[in-house]
CSV table of N, CA, C and O in Angstrom, one decimal:
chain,number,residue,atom,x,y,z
M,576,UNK,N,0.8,-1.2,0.0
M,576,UNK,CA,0.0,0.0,0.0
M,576,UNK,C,0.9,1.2,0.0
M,576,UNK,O,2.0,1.2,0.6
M,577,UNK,N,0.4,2.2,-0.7
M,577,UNK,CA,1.4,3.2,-0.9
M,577,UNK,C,0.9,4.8,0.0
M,577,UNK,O,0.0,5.5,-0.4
M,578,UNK,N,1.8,5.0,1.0
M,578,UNK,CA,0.8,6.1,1.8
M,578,UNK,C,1.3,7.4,1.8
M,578,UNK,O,2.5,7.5,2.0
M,579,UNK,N,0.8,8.3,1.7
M,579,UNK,CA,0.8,9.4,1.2
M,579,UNK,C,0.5,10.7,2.6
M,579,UNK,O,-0.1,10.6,3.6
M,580,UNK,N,1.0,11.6,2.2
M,580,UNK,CA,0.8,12.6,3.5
M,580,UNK,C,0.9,13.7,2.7
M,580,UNK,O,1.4,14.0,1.7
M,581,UNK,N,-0.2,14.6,3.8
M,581,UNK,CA,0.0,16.3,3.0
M,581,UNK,C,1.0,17.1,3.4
M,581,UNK,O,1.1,17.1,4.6
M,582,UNK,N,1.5,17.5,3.1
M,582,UNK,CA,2.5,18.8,3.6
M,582,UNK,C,2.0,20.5,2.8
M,582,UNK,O,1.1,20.7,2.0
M,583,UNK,N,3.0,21.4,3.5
M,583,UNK,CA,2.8,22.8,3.2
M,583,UNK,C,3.6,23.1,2.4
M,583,UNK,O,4.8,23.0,2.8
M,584,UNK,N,3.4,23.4,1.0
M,584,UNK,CA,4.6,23.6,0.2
M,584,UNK,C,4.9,25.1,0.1
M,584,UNK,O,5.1,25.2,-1.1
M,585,UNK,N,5.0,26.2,0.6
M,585,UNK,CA,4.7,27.6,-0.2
M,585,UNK,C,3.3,28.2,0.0
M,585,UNK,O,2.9,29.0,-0.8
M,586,UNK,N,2.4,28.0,1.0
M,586,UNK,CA,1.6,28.5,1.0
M,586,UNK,C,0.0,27.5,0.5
M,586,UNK,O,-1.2,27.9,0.6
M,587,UNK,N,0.8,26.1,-0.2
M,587,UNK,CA,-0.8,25.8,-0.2
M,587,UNK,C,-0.1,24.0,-0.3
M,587,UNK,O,1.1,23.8,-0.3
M,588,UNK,N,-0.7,23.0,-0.2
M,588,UNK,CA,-0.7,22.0,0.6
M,588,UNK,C,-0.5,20.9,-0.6
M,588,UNK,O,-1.0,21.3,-1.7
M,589,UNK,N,0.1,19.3,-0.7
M,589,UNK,CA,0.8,18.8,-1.8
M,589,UNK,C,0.6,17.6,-1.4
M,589,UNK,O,0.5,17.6,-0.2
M,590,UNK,N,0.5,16.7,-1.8
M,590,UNK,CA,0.2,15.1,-1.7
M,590,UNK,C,1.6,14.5,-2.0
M,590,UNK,O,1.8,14.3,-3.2
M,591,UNK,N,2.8,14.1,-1.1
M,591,UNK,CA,3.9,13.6,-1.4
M,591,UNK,C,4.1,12.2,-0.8
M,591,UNK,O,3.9,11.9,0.4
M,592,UNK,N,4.6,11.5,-1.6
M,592,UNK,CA,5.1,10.2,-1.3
M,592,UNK,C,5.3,10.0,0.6
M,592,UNK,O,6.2,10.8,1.0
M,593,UNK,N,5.0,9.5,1.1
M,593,UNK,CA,5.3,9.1,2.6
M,593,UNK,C,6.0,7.6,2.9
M,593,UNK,O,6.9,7.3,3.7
M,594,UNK,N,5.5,6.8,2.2
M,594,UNK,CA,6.1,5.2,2.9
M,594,UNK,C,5.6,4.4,2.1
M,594,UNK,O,4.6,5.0,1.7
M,595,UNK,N,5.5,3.1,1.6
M,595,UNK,CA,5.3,2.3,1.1
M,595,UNK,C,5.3,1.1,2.1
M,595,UNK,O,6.2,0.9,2.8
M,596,UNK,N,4.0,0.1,2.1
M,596,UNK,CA,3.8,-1.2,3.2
M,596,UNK,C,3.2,-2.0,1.9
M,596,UNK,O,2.7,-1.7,0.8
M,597,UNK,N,3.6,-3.4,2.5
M,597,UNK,CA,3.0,-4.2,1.8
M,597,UNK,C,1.4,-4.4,1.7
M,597,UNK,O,0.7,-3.9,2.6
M,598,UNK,N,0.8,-4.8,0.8
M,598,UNK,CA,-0.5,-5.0,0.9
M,598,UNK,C,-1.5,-6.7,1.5
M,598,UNK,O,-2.7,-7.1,1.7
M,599,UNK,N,-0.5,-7.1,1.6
M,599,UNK,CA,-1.1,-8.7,2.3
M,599,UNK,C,-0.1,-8.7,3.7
M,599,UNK,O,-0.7,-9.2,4.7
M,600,UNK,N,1.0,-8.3,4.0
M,600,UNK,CA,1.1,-8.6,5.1
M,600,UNK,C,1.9,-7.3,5.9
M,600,UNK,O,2.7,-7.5,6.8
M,601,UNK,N,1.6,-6.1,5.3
M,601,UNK,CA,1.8,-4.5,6.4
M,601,UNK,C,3.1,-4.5,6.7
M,601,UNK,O,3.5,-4.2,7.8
M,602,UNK,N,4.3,-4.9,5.4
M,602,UNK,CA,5.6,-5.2,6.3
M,602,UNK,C,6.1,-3.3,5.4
M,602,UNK,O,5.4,-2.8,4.5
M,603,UNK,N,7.1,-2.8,5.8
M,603,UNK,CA,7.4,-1.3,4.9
M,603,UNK,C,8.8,-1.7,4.5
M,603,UNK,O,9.7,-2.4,5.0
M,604,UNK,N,8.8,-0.9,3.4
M,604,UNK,CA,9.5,-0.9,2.3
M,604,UNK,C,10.9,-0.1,2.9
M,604,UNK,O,10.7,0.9,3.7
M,605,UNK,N,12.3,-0.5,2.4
M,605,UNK,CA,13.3,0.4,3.3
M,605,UNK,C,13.3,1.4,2.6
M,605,UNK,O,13.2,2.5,3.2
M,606,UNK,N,13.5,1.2,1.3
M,606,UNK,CA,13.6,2.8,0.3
M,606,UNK,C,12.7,3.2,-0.7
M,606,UNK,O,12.9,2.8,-1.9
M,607,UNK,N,11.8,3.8,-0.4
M,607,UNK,CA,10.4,4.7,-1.1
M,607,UNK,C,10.4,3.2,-1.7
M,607,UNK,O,10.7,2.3,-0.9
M,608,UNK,N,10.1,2.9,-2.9
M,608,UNK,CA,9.4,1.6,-3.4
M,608,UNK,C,10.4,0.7,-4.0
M,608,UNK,O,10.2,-0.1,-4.9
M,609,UNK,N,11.6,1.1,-3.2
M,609,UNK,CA,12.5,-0.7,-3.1
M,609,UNK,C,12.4,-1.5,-2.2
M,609,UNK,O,12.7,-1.0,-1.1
M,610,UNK,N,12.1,-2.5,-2.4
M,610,UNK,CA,12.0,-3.8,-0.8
M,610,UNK,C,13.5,-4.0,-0.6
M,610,UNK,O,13.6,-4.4,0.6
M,611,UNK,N,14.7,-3.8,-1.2
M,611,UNK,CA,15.7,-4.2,-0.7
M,611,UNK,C,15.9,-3.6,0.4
M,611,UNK,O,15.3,-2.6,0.6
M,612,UNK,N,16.9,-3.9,1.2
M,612,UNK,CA,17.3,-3.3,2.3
M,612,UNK,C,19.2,-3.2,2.0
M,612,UNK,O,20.0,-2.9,2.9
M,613,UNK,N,19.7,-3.6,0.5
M,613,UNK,CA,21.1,-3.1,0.9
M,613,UNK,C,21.0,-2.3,0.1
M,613,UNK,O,20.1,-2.2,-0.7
M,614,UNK,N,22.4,-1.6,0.1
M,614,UNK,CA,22.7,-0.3,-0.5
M,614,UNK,C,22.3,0.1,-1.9
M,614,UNK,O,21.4,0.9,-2.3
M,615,UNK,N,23.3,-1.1,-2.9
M,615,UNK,CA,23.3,-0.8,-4.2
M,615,UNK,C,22.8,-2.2,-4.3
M,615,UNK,O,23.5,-3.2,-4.5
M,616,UNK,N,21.0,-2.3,-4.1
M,616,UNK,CA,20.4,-3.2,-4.8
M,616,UNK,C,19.2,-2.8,-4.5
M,616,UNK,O,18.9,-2.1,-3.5
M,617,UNK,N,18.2,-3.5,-5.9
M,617,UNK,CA,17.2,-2.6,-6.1
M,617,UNK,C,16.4,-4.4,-6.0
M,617,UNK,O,16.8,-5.6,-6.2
M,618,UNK,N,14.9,-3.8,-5.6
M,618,UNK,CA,13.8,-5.2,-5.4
M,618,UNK,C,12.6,-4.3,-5.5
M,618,UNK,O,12.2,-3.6,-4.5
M,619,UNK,N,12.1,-4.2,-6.6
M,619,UNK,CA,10.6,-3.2,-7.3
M,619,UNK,C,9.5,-5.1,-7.3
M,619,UNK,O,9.7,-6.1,-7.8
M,620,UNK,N,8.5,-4.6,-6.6
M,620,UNK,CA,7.3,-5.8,-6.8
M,620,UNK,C,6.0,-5.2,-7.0
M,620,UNK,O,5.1,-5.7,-6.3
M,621,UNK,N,5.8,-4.4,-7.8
M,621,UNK,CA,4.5,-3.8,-8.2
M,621,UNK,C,3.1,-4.7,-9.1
M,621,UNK,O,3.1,-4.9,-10.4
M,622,UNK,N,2.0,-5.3,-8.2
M,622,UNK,CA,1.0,-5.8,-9.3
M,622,UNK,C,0.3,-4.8,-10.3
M,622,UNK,O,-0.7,-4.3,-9.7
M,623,UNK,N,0.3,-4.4,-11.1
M,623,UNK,CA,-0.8,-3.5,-12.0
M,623,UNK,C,-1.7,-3.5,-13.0
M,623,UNK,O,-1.5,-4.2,-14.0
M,624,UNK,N,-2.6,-2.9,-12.9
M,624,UNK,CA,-4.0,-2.9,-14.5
M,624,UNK,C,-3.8,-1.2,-14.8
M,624,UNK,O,-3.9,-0.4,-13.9
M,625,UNK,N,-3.5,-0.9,-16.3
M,625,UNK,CA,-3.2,0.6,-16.5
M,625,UNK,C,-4.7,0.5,-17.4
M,625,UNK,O,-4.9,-0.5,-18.1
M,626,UNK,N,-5.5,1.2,-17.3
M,626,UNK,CA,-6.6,1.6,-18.6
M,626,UNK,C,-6.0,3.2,-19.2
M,626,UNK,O,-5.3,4.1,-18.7
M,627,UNK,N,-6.5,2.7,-20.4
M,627,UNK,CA,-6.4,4.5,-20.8
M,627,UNK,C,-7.5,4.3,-22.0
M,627,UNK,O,-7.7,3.3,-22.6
M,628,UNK,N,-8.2,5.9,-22.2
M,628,UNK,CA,-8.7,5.9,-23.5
M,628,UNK,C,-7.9,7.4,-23.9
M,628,UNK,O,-7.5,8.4,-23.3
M,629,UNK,N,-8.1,6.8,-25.3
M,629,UNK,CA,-7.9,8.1,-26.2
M,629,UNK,C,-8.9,8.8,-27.0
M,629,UNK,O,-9.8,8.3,-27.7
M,630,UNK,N,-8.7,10.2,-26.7
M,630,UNK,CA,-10.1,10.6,-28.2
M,630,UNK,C,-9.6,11.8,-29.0
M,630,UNK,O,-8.5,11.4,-29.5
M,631,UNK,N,-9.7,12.2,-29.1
M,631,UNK,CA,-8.8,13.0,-30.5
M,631,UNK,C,-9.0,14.6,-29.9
M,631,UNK,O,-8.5,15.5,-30.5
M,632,UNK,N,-9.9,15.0,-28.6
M,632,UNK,CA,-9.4,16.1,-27.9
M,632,UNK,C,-8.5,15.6,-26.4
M,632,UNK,O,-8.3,16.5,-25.6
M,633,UNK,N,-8.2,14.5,-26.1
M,633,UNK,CA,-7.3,14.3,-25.1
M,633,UNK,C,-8.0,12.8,-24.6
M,633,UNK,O,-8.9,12.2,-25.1
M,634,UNK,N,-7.1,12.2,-23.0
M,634,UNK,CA,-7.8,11.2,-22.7
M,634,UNK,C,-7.5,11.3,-21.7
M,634,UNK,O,-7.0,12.2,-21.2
M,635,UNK,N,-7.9,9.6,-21.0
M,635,UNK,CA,-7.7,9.4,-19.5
M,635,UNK,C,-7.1,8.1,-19.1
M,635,UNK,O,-7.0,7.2,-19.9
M,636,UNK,N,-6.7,8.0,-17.9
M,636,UNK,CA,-5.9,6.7,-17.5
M,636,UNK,C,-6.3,6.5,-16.4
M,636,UNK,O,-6.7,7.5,-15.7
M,637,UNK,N,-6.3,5.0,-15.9
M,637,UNK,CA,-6.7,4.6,-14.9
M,637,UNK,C,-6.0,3.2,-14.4
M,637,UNK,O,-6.3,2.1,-14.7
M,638,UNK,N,-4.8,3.6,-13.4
M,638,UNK,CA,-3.5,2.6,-12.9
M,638,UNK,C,-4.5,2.4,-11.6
M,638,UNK,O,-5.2,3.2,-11.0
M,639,UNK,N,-4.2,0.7,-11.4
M,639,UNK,CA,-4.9,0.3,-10.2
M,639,UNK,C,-3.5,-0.8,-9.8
M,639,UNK,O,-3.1,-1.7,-10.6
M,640,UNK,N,-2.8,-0.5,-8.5
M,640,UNK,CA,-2.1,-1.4,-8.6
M,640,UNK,C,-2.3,-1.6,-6.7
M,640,UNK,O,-2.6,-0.8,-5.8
M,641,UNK,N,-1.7,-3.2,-6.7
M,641,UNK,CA,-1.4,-3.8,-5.1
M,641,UNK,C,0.4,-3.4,-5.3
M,641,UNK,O,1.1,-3.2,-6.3
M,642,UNK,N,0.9,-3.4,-3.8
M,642,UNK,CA,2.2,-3.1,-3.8
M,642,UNK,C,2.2,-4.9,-2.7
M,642,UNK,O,1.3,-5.5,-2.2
M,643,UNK,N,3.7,-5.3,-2.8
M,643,UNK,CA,3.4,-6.7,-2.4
M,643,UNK,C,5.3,-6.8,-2.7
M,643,UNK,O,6.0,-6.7,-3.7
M,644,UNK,N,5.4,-7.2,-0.7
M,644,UNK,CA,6.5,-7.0,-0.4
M,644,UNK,C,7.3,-8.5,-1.3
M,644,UNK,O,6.4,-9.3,-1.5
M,645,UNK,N,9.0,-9.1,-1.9
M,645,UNK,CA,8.9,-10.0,-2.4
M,645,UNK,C,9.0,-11.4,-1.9
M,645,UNK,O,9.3,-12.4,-2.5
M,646,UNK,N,8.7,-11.1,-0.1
M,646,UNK,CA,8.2,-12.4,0.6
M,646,UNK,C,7.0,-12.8,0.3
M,646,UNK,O,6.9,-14.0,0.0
M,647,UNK,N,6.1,-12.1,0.3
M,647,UNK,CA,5.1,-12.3,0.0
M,647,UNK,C,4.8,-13.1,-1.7
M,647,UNK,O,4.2,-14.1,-1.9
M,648,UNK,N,5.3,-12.5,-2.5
M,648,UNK,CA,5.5,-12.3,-3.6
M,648,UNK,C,6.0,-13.7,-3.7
M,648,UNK,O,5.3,-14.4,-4.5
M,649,UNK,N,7.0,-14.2,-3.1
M,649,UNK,CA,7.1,-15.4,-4.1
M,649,UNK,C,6.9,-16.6,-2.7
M,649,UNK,O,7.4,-17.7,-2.9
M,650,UNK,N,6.3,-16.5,-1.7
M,650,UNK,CA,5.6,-17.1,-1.0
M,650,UNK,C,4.5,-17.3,-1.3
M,650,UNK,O,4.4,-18.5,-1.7
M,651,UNK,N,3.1,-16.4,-1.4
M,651,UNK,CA,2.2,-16.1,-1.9
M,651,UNK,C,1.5,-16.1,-3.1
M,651,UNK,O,0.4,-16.7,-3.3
M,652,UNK,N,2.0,-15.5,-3.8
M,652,UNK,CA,1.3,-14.9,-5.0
M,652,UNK,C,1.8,-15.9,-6.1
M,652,UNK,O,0.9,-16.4,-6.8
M,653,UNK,N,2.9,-16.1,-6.3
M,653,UNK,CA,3.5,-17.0,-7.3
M,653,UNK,C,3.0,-18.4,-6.6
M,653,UNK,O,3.4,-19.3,-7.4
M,654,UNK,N,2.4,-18.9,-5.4
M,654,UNK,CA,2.8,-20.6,-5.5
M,654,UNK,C,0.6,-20.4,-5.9
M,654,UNK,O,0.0,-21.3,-6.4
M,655,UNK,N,0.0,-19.1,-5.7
M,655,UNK,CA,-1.4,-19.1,-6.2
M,655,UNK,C,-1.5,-19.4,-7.2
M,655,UNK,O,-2.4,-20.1,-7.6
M,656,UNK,N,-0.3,-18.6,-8.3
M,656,UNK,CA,-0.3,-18.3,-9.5
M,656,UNK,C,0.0,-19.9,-10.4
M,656,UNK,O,-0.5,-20.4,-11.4
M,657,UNK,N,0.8,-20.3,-9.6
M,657,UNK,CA,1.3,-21.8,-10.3
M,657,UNK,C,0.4,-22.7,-10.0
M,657,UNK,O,0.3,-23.7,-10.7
M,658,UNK,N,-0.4,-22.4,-8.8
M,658,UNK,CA,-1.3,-23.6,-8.3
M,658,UNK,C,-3.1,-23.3,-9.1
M,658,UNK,O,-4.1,-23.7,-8.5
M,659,UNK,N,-3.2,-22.8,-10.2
M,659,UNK,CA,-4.2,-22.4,-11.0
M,659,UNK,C,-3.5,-22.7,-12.3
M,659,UNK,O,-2.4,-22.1,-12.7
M,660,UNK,N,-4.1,-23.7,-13.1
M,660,UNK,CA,-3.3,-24.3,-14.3
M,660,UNK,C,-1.7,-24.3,-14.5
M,660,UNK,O,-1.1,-24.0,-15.5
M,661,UNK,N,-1.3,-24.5,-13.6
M,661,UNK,CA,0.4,-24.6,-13.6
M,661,UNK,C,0.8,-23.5,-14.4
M,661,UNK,O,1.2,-23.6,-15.5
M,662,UNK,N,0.6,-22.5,-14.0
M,662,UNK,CA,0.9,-21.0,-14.8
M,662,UNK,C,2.8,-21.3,-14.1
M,662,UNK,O,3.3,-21.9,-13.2
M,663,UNK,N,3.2,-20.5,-15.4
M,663,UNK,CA,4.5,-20.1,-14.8
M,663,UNK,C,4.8,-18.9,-15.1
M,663,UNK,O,4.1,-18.3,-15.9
M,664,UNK,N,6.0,-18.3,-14.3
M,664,UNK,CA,6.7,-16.7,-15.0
M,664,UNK,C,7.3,-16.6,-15.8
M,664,UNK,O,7.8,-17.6,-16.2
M,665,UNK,N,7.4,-14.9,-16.6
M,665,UNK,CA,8.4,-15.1,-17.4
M,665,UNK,C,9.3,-14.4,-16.9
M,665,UNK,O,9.2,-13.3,-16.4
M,666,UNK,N,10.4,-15.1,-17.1
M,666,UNK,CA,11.6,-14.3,-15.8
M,666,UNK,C,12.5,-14.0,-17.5
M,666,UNK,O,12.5,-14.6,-18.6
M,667,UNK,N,13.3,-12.6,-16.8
M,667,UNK,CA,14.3,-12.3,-17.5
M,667,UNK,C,15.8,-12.1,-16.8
M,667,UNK,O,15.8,-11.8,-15.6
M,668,UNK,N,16.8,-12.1,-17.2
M,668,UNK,CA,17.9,-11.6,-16.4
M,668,UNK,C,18.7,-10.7,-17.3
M,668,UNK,O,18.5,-10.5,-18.5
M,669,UNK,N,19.7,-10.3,-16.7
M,669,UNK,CA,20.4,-9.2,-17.5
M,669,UNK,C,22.0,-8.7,-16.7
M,669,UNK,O,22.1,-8.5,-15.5
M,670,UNK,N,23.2,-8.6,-17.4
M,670,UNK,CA,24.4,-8.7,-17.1
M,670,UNK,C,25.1,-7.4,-17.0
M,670,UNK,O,25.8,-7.3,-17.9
M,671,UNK,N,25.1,-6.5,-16.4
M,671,UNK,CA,26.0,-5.3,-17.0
M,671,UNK,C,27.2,-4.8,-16.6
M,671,UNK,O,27.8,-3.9,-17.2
């Protein structure tokens, strides 16, 4: 869950990023929306649905997402995901 707080910016009031908790089991995130906890490593676990329409004077979007710490994540959500027609992931990796 991604939580949010008002502050005073200048005279009139702003909706800024505050903390990020998981959404199945309330655990918080060490850095704004990385789960890792060391330095130089990064663990992003965002579920999402984006809608948008287009119309030819402008349009609209609509992101609905769960935040889902990656204990959860691959305790959870992935043994649901596999245990419903043997779904599997597509995992990628990368070297640099």
């Amino acid at each position: 869950m991604k939580h949010m707080k008002t502050v005073l910016i200048l005279e009139h009031t702003e909706e800024v990023f505050d903390r990020l908790t998981c959404d199945v089991c309330g655990s918080a995130s060490h850095w704004d929306e990385n789960w890792s906890d060391g330095e130089h490593e990064k663990t992003v676990t965002t579920i999402q649905m984006e809608e948008e329409e287009s119309f030819p004077n402008g349009g609209q979007a609509k992101l609905t997402q769960y935040h889902i710490c990656p204990t959860c994540f691959k305790e959870h959500l992935s043994k649901w995901f596999e245990s419903h027609r043997s779904s599997k992931p597509t995992v990628t990796t990368s070297v640099w």
